[in-house]
Amino acid sequence: MNKEQAVKNPKGLLISLCAVMMMSVMNGTMFNIAVPDIAKTYHLLPSEVSWVMTGYIMVYAVGALTYGKLADYYPYRTLITFGLTIFCLGSLFGFFAQNYGMVLLARVIQAVGGAMIPALVFLAPIKYFPNERGRVLGIVSSVMAFASGIGPIAGGFIAGFLDWRYLFLTSALIIVTLPFLRRNLPQEAVKKGYIDFVGAALIAGFISSLLLGITLGVSWLFIVSVAFFLLNIWRMKTIEEPFIPAHLFKNIKYRTTIITSFLSIVCLFGMMFMLPIMFRDAYEMGTMTIGLVLFPGALSAALMGQKGGKLVDTKGNTFVLYLALTLLAVGFLLLSTLVGAHPYVVSAAIIVAYMSFPLVQASSADILANILHKNETGVGMGVFNLLNFVSGALSGAIIGKSLDIFNPGQPFNWFGFEGTTAVYSNVFLAFSLIIIIGFVQFRMNYEKNNQTYSQKKPASL
C-alpha cells in the first residue's frame, strides 16, 4: 500500500464503515414497515404510496454507480462528507414534512446522499485492506445482511410506539459516524480524469425508465428504456472515455461474476421481500412477531459473514462463492418443502439461505477486485452495486405480480404443503432452480477462461 493510502487506525476505519453501512441499510428496510402508515396519514392508494420506496431505490441505484465512478478521481473523505451531509439534511426535511410531496422529496434527497455509502463501503476494503480484503468484505457484507433483518423490527417499534416520522429523525443520526470516518480515512489528492456526464445521464435514464416500467407495469416505459440503452451503447462506442467502459463487459470473468451475483441477489432480495408477506397472509402474524421469526436468519448472516470473509482469504473467493451458491440452492429447496409447517421450523430453514447473503457479497466483490484494473475499480464496483439495487426492485415487482396472479392449492414440490402456502413453495422452488443456473454458468464460463483483466485492457474501443 502506498503512503497516500496508509490508514493510521484500520480497526477504527472498519468500525466506522460497519456503523455507517448498518444505519444506511436499516434506513431502507425500516421504511418498508412504515408504508401502510404513510398511506393512512395522507389517504393514498397503494400505487401512490409505493413511490416512497420506488423513488428511493431508483435514485439510490443510479447514485451508487455515479459515486463509484467519482471514487476513481475524488478523495473518499470528500465524497463521504458530501454524501452524509446531504443524507442528514434529507432526513431532517422528512421529519418536518407537511405533505406527501415533501415526504417524497425527502426520500429523494436521502437517496442522493445515501447512494455514496455502498460505493465507499465496498471500495474501502479493496483500497485500504489489500491483505485482509476477503475478511473485511465478509464483515461488511454480514453487517449489511444483519441490518436487513433487524431493520423491520426497529421500524415496527419506532412507528408503533412513536410515529413513522421519527424514522426520518432516526436516520439523521447517521451523521454521528462522519467525524470517525474523516478521522480514519487518509488524506488524498484529487486525481485528474474525464467524467462522461452525458453518459451518466443516459444510464440514469435507462435505469429509471426500466425500474419505473417494472414497478408501475407501464409498457411504453420499456420502449423508452430500450431507447436509452441503445443511446448508451452508441455513446460507449463513440467516445474515448465513456462513463462505463465497454470492455468491462467483454471480459468473460467480469461478466460471468456479475451475472452470478445478480441472479443470487435477485433470489435473496426476493426472499426478504416475500417472507413478511407470507407470514402475514398465510400465518396471520403481526409485524413484531414476523420480525422475531426472521431475526435468527439475520443473526446467522452476521456470524457467517465474519467466518466467510476469512475463508475468502484462506480458501479462495471462488471456493466461497461455490459454497454460497450450494447453501442457497439447498436453503431454497428446504423452504419450498417446509413452508406451511410450524413457524419455528420455517425460521430454522430460513437460516440456511440467509447465511449465504454475506458469502455471495464478499466472494463476488473479491473476485471483481482481482479482475478489475486499479484505475477502474470504482466504476466496476459501481456496476456491481447498481445491479444489486436493480435486482431488489426487479424481484419485488415480479414476486408481487406472481402472488397477485397465481393462487395454486397444490405446490410443484411433491413434498410441499398444500393450501395457502403452495404459491410460496413454488417461488422458493423457482429460486432454487435459478441458483443452480447461476452455479452452472459460472462453472462453465469462469473456469474455462484464465485471462486476467488487469493484464489485458483494450487500447481503444
Coordinates of C-alpha atoms in Angstrom, one line a residue:
M1 CA 0.0 0.0 0.0
N2 CA 1.4 3.4 -0.9
K3 CA 1.9 6.2 1.6
E4 CA -1.1 8.2 0.3
Q5 CA -3.4 5.3 1.1
A6 CA -2.0 4.5 4.6
V7 CA -4.6 4.1 7.3
K8 CA -3.5 5.1 10.7
N9 CA -6.2 3.2 12.5
P10 CA -7.5 0.3 10.4
K11 CA -9.7 -1.1 13.2
G12 CA -11.3 2.3 13.7
L13 CA -12.0 2.7 10.0
L14 CA -13.6 -0.8 9.8
I15 CA -15.8 0.0 12.8
S16 CA -16.8 3.3 11.2
L17 CA -17.6 1.6 7.8
C18 CA -19.7 -1.0 9.5
A19 CA -21.6 1.6 11.5
V20 CA -22.5 3.7 8.5
M21 CA -23.5 0.6 6.5
M22 CA -25.7 -0.6 9.3
M23 CA -27.6 2.7 9.6
S24 CA -27.9 3.0 5.8
V25 CA -29.4 -0.4 5.3
M26 CA -31.7 0.0 8.3
N27 CA -33.0 3.2 6.8
G28 CA -34.2 1.4 3.7
T29 CA -35.8 -1.6 5.5
M30 CA -37.4 0.5 8.2
F31 CA -39.5 2.4 5.7
N32 CA -40.9 -0.8 4.3
I33 CA -42.8 -1.2 7.5
A34 CA -43.9 2.4 7.5
V35 CA -45.5 2.4 4.1
P36 CA -49.1 1.5 5.3
D37 CA -48.9 4.2 8.0
I38 CA -47.8 6.8 5.4
A39 CA -50.7 5.8 3.2
K40 CA -53.2 6.1 6.0
T41 CA -51.8 9.6 7.0
Y42 CA -52.2 11.1 3.5
H43 CA -55.1 8.9 2.3
L44 CA -53.1 7.3 -0.5
L45 CA -53.6 4.4 -2.8
P46 CA -51.0 1.6 -2.8
S47 CA -49.7 2.7 -6.2
E48 CA -49.2 6.2 -4.9
V49 CA -47.5 5.4 -1.6
S50 CA -45.2 2.9 -3.3
W51 CA -43.2 5.8 -4.5
V52 CA -41.7 6.1 -1.0
M53 CA -39.7 3.0 -1.9
T54 CA -39.6 3.2 -5.7
G55 CA -38.3 6.7 -5.8
Y56 CA -35.6 6.0 -3.2
I57 CA -34.4 2.8 -4.9
M58 CA -34.4 4.5 -8.3
V59 CA -32.1 7.4 -7.2
Y60 CA -30.1 5.1 -5.0
A61 CA -29.3 2.7 -7.7
V62 CA -28.1 5.3 -10.2
G63 CA -26.3 7.2 -7.5
A64 CA -24.3 4.1 -6.3
L65 CA -22.9 3.8 -9.8
T66 CA -22.1 7.5 -10.1
Y67 CA -20.3 7.6 -6.8
G68 CA -18.3 4.6 -7.8
K69 CA -17.1 6.4 -10.9
L70 CA -16.4 9.6 -8.9
A71 CA -14.3 7.5 -6.4
D72 CA -11.8 6.9 -9.1
Y73 CA -10.9 10.6 -9.0
Y74 CA -12.1 12.2 -5.8
P75 CA -10.9 11.6 -2.2
Y76 CA -13.2 9.3 -0.2
R77 CA -13.2 11.9 2.6
T78 CA -14.7 14.5 0.3
L79 CA -17.4 12.0 -1.0
I80 CA -18.3 10.7 2.4
T81 CA -18.7 14.3 3.8
F82 CA -20.9 15.4 0.9
G83 CA -23.0 12.2 1.0
L84 CA -23.7 12.0 4.7
T85 CA -24.4 15.8 4.9
I86 CA -27.0 15.5 2.1
F87 CA -28.5 12.4 3.6
C88 CA -28.9 14.0 7.0
L89 CA -30.5 17.2 5.5
G90 CA -32.9 15.0 3.7
S91 CA -33.8 13.1 6.9
L92 CA -34.4 16.3 8.8
F93 CA -36.5 17.6 5.9
G94 CA -38.6 14.5 6.0
F95 CA -39.2 14.7 9.8
F96 CA -40.8 18.2 9.3
A97 CA -42.6 17.3 6.1
Q98 CA -46.2 18.7 5.9
N99 CA -47.5 16.8 3.0
Y100 CA -46.8 13.7 0.9
G101 CA -44.9 15.7 -1.8
M102 CA -42.4 16.8 0.9
V103 CA -42.0 13.2 2.1
L104 CA -41.2 12.0 -1.4
L105 CA -38.7 14.9 -1.9
A106 CA -37.1 14.0 1.4
R107 CA -36.6 10.4 0.3
V108 CA -35.0 11.5 -2.9
I109 CA -32.6 13.8 -1.1
Q110 CA -31.8 10.9 1.3
A111 CA -31.1 8.7 -1.7
V112 CA -28.8 11.3 -3.4
G113 CA -26.6 11.3 -0.3
G114 CA -27.0 7.7 0.8
A115 CA -26.1 6.2 -2.5
M116 CA -22.5 7.2 -1.6
I117 CA -22.4 4.6 1.3
P118 CA -22.3 1.3 -0.7
A119 CA -19.8 2.8 -3.1
L120 CA -17.5 3.7 -0.3
V121 CA -18.0 0.7 1.9
F122 CA -17.3 -1.9 -0.8
L123 CA -14.4 0.1 -2.3
A124 CA -12.6 0.9 1.0
P125 CA -11.7 -2.8 1.8
I126 CA -10.2 -3.1 -1.7
K127 CA -8.2 0.1 -1.4
Y128 CA -7.2 0.2 2.3
F129 CA -7.2 -3.5 3.3
P130 CA -5.5 -5.4 0.4
N131 CA -4.0 -8.1 2.7
E132 CA -7.3 -8.7 4.5
R133 CA -9.7 -7.8 1.8
G134 CA -11.8 -11.0 2.0
R135 CA -12.2 -10.8 5.8
V136 CA -13.2 -7.1 5.7
L137 CA -15.6 -7.6 2.8
G138 CA -17.1 -10.5 4.7
I139 CA -17.6 -8.4 7.8
V140 CA -19.2 -5.6 5.8
S141 CA -21.5 -8.0 4.0
S142 CA -22.6 -9.6 7.3
V143 CA -23.4 -6.2 8.7
M144 CA -25.5 -5.5 5.6
A145 CA -27.4 -8.8 6.0
F146 CA -27.9 -8.3 9.7
A147 CA -29.2 -4.8 9.2
S148 CA -31.7 -6.0 6.6
G149 CA -33.1 -8.4 9.3
I150 CA -33.3 -6.0 12.2
G151 CA -34.5 -3.0 10.2
P152 CA -38.1 -4.1 10.1
I153 CA -38.0 -4.8 13.8
A154 CA -36.7 -1.4 14.6
G155 CA -39.0 0.2 12.1
G156 CA -42.1 -1.5 13.6
F157 CA -41.0 -0.5 17.1
I158 CA -40.4 3.2 16.3
A159 CA -43.5 3.6 14.1
G160 CA -45.7 1.7 16.5
F161 CA -44.7 3.4 19.8
L162 CA -43.9 6.9 18.3
D163 CA -44.8 7.8 14.8
W164 CA -43.5 7.0 11.3
R165 CA -42.0 10.5 11.0
Y166 CA -39.5 9.5 13.7
L167 CA -37.9 7.1 11.2
F168 CA -36.6 10.2 9.4
L169 CA -35.2 11.5 12.7
T170 CA -33.6 8.1 13.5
S171 CA -32.0 8.1 10.0
A172 CA -30.5 11.5 10.6
L173 CA -28.4 10.1 13.4
I174 CA -26.1 8.6 10.7
I175 CA -24.3 11.9 10.7
V176 CA -22.6 10.9 14.0
T177 CA -20.4 8.5 12.0
L178 CA -18.9 11.3 9.9
P179 CA -16.2 12.6 12.3
F180 CA -15.0 9.0 12.8
L181 CA -14.8 8.3 9.1
R182 CA -13.0 11.5 8.4
R183 CA -10.5 10.9 11.2
N184 CA -9.7 7.4 10.0
L185 CA -9.7 8.0 6.2
P186 CA -6.3 9.1 4.9
Q187 CA -5.7 12.5 3.2
E188 CA -5.7 12.0 -0.6
A189 CA -5.4 14.3 -3.6
V190 CA -7.9 14.8 -6.4
K191 CA -6.8 12.9 -9.5
K192 CA -7.1 14.2 -13.0
G193 CA -9.6 12.5 -15.2
Y194 CA -12.5 13.0 -17.5
I195 CA -16.1 12.1 -16.4
D196 CA -18.7 11.5 -19.1
F197 CA -21.7 13.2 -17.5
V198 CA -23.7 12.8 -20.7
G199 CA -23.1 9.0 -20.5
A200 CA -24.1 9.2 -16.8
A201 CA -27.4 10.9 -17.8
L202 CA -28.1 8.2 -20.4
I203 CA -27.5 5.4 -17.9
A204 CA -29.7 7.2 -15.3
G205 CA -32.5 7.5 -17.9
F206 CA -32.1 3.8 -18.8
I207 CA -32.2 2.6 -15.2
S208 CA -35.0 5.0 -14.1
S209 CA -37.3 4.1 -17.0
L210 CA -36.6 0.4 -16.5
L211 CA -37.4 0.5 -12.8
L212 CA -40.5 2.6 -13.4
G213 CA -41.7 0.2 -16.1
I214 CA -41.2 -2.8 -13.7
T215 CA -42.8 -1.2 -10.6
L216 CA -45.7 0.6 -12.4
G217 CA -46.3 -2.0 -15.1
V218 CA -46.3 0.7 -17.9
S219 CA -45.3 -0.9 -21.2
W220 CA -44.3 2.3 -23.0
L221 CA -41.6 2.9 -20.4
F222 CA -39.8 -0.2 -21.5
I223 CA -39.6 1.3 -25.0
V224 CA -38.1 4.4 -23.5
S225 CA -35.7 2.2 -21.6
V226 CA -34.6 0.4 -24.7
A227 CA -34.0 3.8 -26.4
F228 CA -31.8 4.9 -23.6
F229 CA -29.9 1.6 -23.6
L230 CA -29.2 1.9 -27.4
L231 CA -28.1 5.5 -27.0
N232 CA -25.8 4.5 -24.2
I233 CA -24.3 1.7 -26.3
W234 CA -23.7 4.3 -29.1
R235 CA -22.1 6.6 -26.6
M236 CA -19.8 3.9 -25.2
K237 CA -18.5 3.1 -28.7
T238 CA -18.1 6.7 -30.0
I239 CA -16.1 8.5 -27.3
E240 CA -12.7 7.6 -25.9
E241 CA -13.6 7.6 -22.2
P242 CA -17.3 6.7 -21.7
F243 CA -18.9 6.6 -18.2
I244 CA -18.8 2.8 -18.3
P245 CA -16.1 1.3 -20.4
A246 CA -17.5 -1.2 -22.9
H247 CA -14.5 -3.5 -22.4
L248 CA -15.7 -4.2 -18.8
F249 CA -18.4 -6.5 -20.2
K250 CA -16.1 -8.0 -22.9
N251 CA -14.1 -9.7 -20.1
I252 CA -15.6 -13.1 -19.5
K253 CA -14.7 -13.3 -15.9
Y254 CA -16.2 -10.0 -15.0
R255 CA -19.4 -10.6 -17.0
T256 CA -19.8 -14.1 -15.5
T257 CA -19.3 -12.9 -11.9
I258 CA -21.7 -10.1 -12.4
I259 CA -24.4 -12.4 -13.8
T260 CA -24.0 -14.9 -11.0
S261 CA -24.1 -12.3 -8.3
F262 CA -27.2 -10.7 -9.9
L263 CA -29.1 -14.0 -10.0
S264 CA -28.2 -14.7 -6.4
I265 CA -29.1 -11.3 -5.1
V266 CA -32.4 -11.4 -7.0
C267 CA -33.4 -14.5 -5.1
L268 CA -32.1 -13.3 -1.8
F269 CA -33.9 -9.9 -2.0
G270 CA -36.9 -11.8 -3.3
M271 CA -36.9 -14.0 -0.2
M272 CA -36.6 -10.9 2.1
F273 CA -39.5 -9.3 0.2
M274 CA -41.7 -12.3 0.3
L275 CA -41.3 -13.7 3.8
P276 CA -43.1 -10.9 5.6
I277 CA -46.0 -11.1 3.2
M278 CA -46.1 -14.9 3.7
F279 CA -46.1 -14.8 7.5
R280 CA -48.7 -12.0 7.5
D281 CA -51.1 -13.6 5.0
A282 CA -50.6 -17.3 5.5
Y283 CA -49.7 -17.4 9.2
E284 CA -51.6 -14.2 10.3
M285 CA -48.7 -12.8 12.2
G286 CA -48.2 -9.2 13.3
T287 CA -45.2 -7.0 12.4
M288 CA -43.2 -7.6 15.6
T289 CA -43.8 -11.3 15.5
I290 CA -42.6 -11.5 11.9
G291 CA -39.5 -9.6 12.8
L292 CA -38.7 -12.0 15.7
V293 CA -39.2 -15.0 13.4
L294 CA -36.8 -13.6 10.8
F295 CA -34.2 -12.5 13.4
P296 CA -32.4 -15.8 13.7
G297 CA -31.7 -15.7 9.9
A298 CA -30.3 -12.2 10.2
L299 CA -28.1 -13.2 13.2
S300 CA -26.8 -16.2 11.3
A301 CA -25.8 -14.0 8.4
A302 CA -23.9 -11.7 10.7
L303 CA -22.0 -14.6 12.2
M304 CA -21.3 -16.3 8.9
G305 CA -20.1 -13.2 7.3
Q306 CA -17.1 -13.0 9.5
K307 CA -16.1 -16.6 9.0
G308 CA -16.9 -16.4 5.3
G309 CA -14.6 -13.4 4.9
K310 CA -11.7 -15.4 6.4
L311 CA -12.5 -18.3 4.1
V312 CA -12.1 -15.9 1.1
D313 CA -8.6 -15.1 2.2
T314 CA -7.6 -18.7 3.0
K315 CA -9.6 -20.9 0.6
G316 CA -10.1 -18.5 -2.2
N317 CA -13.0 -16.4 -3.5
T318 CA -14.3 -19.0 -6.0
F319 CA -14.5 -21.7 -3.3
V320 CA -16.6 -19.4 -1.1
L321 CA -18.9 -18.5 -4.0
Y322 CA -19.5 -22.1 -4.8
L323 CA -20.2 -22.8 -1.1
A324 CA -22.6 -19.9 -1.0
L325 CA -24.5 -21.0 -4.1
T326 CA -24.8 -24.5 -2.8
L327 CA -26.2 -23.3 0.5
L328 CA -28.6 -21.0 -1.3
A329 CA -29.9 -23.8 -3.5
V330 CA -30.3 -26.2 -0.5
G331 CA -31.9 -23.4 1.6
F332 CA -34.5 -22.5 -1.0
L333 CA -35.3 -26.2 -1.6
L334 CA -35.8 -26.6 2.2
L335 CA -38.1 -23.6 2.3
S336 CA -40.0 -24.9 -0.7
T337 CA -40.6 -28.1 1.2
L338 CA -41.3 -26.7 4.7
V339 CA -43.4 -23.5 4.1
G340 CA -46.7 -24.4 5.7
A341 CA -45.1 -26.1 8.7
H342 CA -44.8 -24.5 12.1
P343 CA -43.2 -21.0 12.0
Y344 CA -40.3 -22.1 14.1
V345 CA -39.5 -24.9 11.6
V346 CA -39.6 -22.3 8.7
S347 CA -37.5 -19.9 10.8
A348 CA -34.8 -22.6 11.1
A349 CA -34.9 -23.3 7.3
I350 CA -34.5 -19.5 6.6
I351 CA -31.2 -19.6 8.4
V352 CA -29.6 -21.8 5.7
A353 CA -30.5 -19.4 2.9
Y354 CA -30.0 -16.2 4.9
M355 CA -26.5 -17.1 6.0
S356 CA -25.4 -17.2 2.3
F357 CA -26.0 -13.4 1.8
P358 CA -22.6 -12.2 3.1
L359 CA -20.9 -15.1 1.4
V360 CA -22.2 -14.2 -2.0
Q361 CA -21.4 -10.5 -1.5
A362 CA -17.9 -11.0 -0.1
S363 CA -16.8 -13.6 -2.6
S364 CA -18.2 -11.7 -5.6
A365 CA -16.7 -8.4 -4.6
D366 CA -13.3 -10.1 -4.0
I367 CA -13.4 -11.8 -7.4
L368 CA -14.2 -8.5 -9.1
A369 CA -11.4 -6.7 -7.2
N370 CA -8.9 -9.2 -8.7
I371 CA -10.3 -8.8 -12.2
L372 CA -10.6 -5.0 -12.4
H373 CA -7.8 -2.7 -13.4
K374 CA -6.9 -0.5 -10.5
N375 CA -8.0 2.6 -12.4
E376 CA -11.5 1.2 -13.0
T377 CA -12.2 -0.3 -9.6
G378 CA -14.7 2.4 -8.8
V379 CA -16.8 2.1 -11.9
G380 CA -16.5 -1.7 -11.9
M381 CA -17.7 -2.0 -8.4
G382 CA -20.3 0.7 -9.1
V383 CA -21.9 -1.6 -11.7
F384 CA -21.9 -4.3 -9.1
N385 CA -23.7 -2.1 -6.6
L386 CA -26.1 -0.8 -9.3
L387 CA -27.2 -4.4 -10.2
N388 CA -27.7 -5.2 -6.5
F389 CA -30.3 -2.5 -6.2
V390 CA -31.9 -3.1 -9.5
S391 CA -32.2 -6.8 -8.5
G392 CA -34.2 -5.7 -5.4
A393 CA -36.7 -3.7 -7.5
L394 CA -36.9 -6.4 -10.1
S395 CA -37.5 -9.3 -7.7
G396 CA -40.1 -7.3 -5.7
A397 CA -42.1 -6.4 -8.8
I398 CA -42.0 -9.9 -10.3
I399 CA -42.9 -11.7 -7.0
G400 CA -45.6 -9.1 -6.2
K401 CA -47.2 -9.8 -9.6
S402 CA -46.9 -13.6 -9.1
L403 CA -48.6 -13.5 -5.8
D404 CA -51.4 -11.4 -7.3
I405 CA -52.0 -13.7 -10.3
F406 CA -51.3 -17.2 -9.0
N407 CA -53.1 -18.9 -6.2
P408 CA -52.5 -22.7 -6.5
G409 CA -53.6 -25.2 -3.9
Q410 CA -51.0 -27.7 -4.8
P411 CA -47.3 -27.0 -4.9
F412 CA -45.0 -28.3 -7.7
N413 CA -42.7 -29.6 -4.9
W414 CA -44.0 -33.2 -4.2
F415 CA -43.1 -32.9 -0.6
G416 CA -44.5 -29.4 0.0
F417 CA -47.6 -28.4 1.9
E418 CA -50.9 -27.9 0.2
G419 CA -53.1 -24.8 0.8
T420 CA -52.3 -21.1 1.1
T421 CA -48.6 -21.6 1.2
A422 CA -48.4 -23.5 -2.1
V423 CA -47.6 -20.4 -4.1
Y424 CA -44.7 -19.5 -1.8
S425 CA -43.4 -23.1 -2.1
N426 CA -43.4 -22.7 -5.9
V427 CA -41.5 -19.4 -5.8
F428 CA -38.8 -20.9 -3.5
L429 CA -38.5 -23.8 -5.8
A430 CA -38.0 -21.4 -8.7
F431 CA -35.3 -19.6 -6.7
S432 CA -33.5 -22.9 -6.2
L433 CA -33.5 -23.5 -9.9
I434 CA -32.2 -20.0 -10.7
I435 CA -29.3 -20.5 -8.3
I436 CA -28.5 -23.8 -10.0
I437 CA -28.4 -22.0 -13.3
G438 CA -26.1 -19.4 -11.9
F439 CA -23.8 -22.1 -10.5
V440 CA -23.6 -23.9 -13.8
Q441 CA -23.0 -20.7 -15.9
F442 CA -20.3 -19.6 -13.5
R443 CA -18.6 -23.0 -13.6
M444 CA -18.7 -23.2 -17.3
N445 CA -17.6 -19.6 -18.2
Y446 CA -15.3 -18.6 -15.4
E447 CA -13.2 -21.7 -15.0
K448 CA -12.5 -22.1 -18.8
N449 CA -11.2 -18.5 -19.1
N450 CA -8.0 -17.8 -17.4
Q451 CA -7.3 -14.3 -18.7
T452 CA -6.6 -11.5 -16.1
Y453 CA -8.3 -8.2 -16.8
S454 CA -5.5 -6.2 -15.3
Q455 CA -3.2 -7.7 -17.9
K456 CA -5.5 -7.2 -20.9
K457 CA -7.0 -3.8 -21.4
P458 CA -8.0 -2.7 -24.9
A459 CA -6.2 0.4 -26.1
S460 CA -9.4 1.7 -27.7
L461 CA -13.0 0.9 -28.2

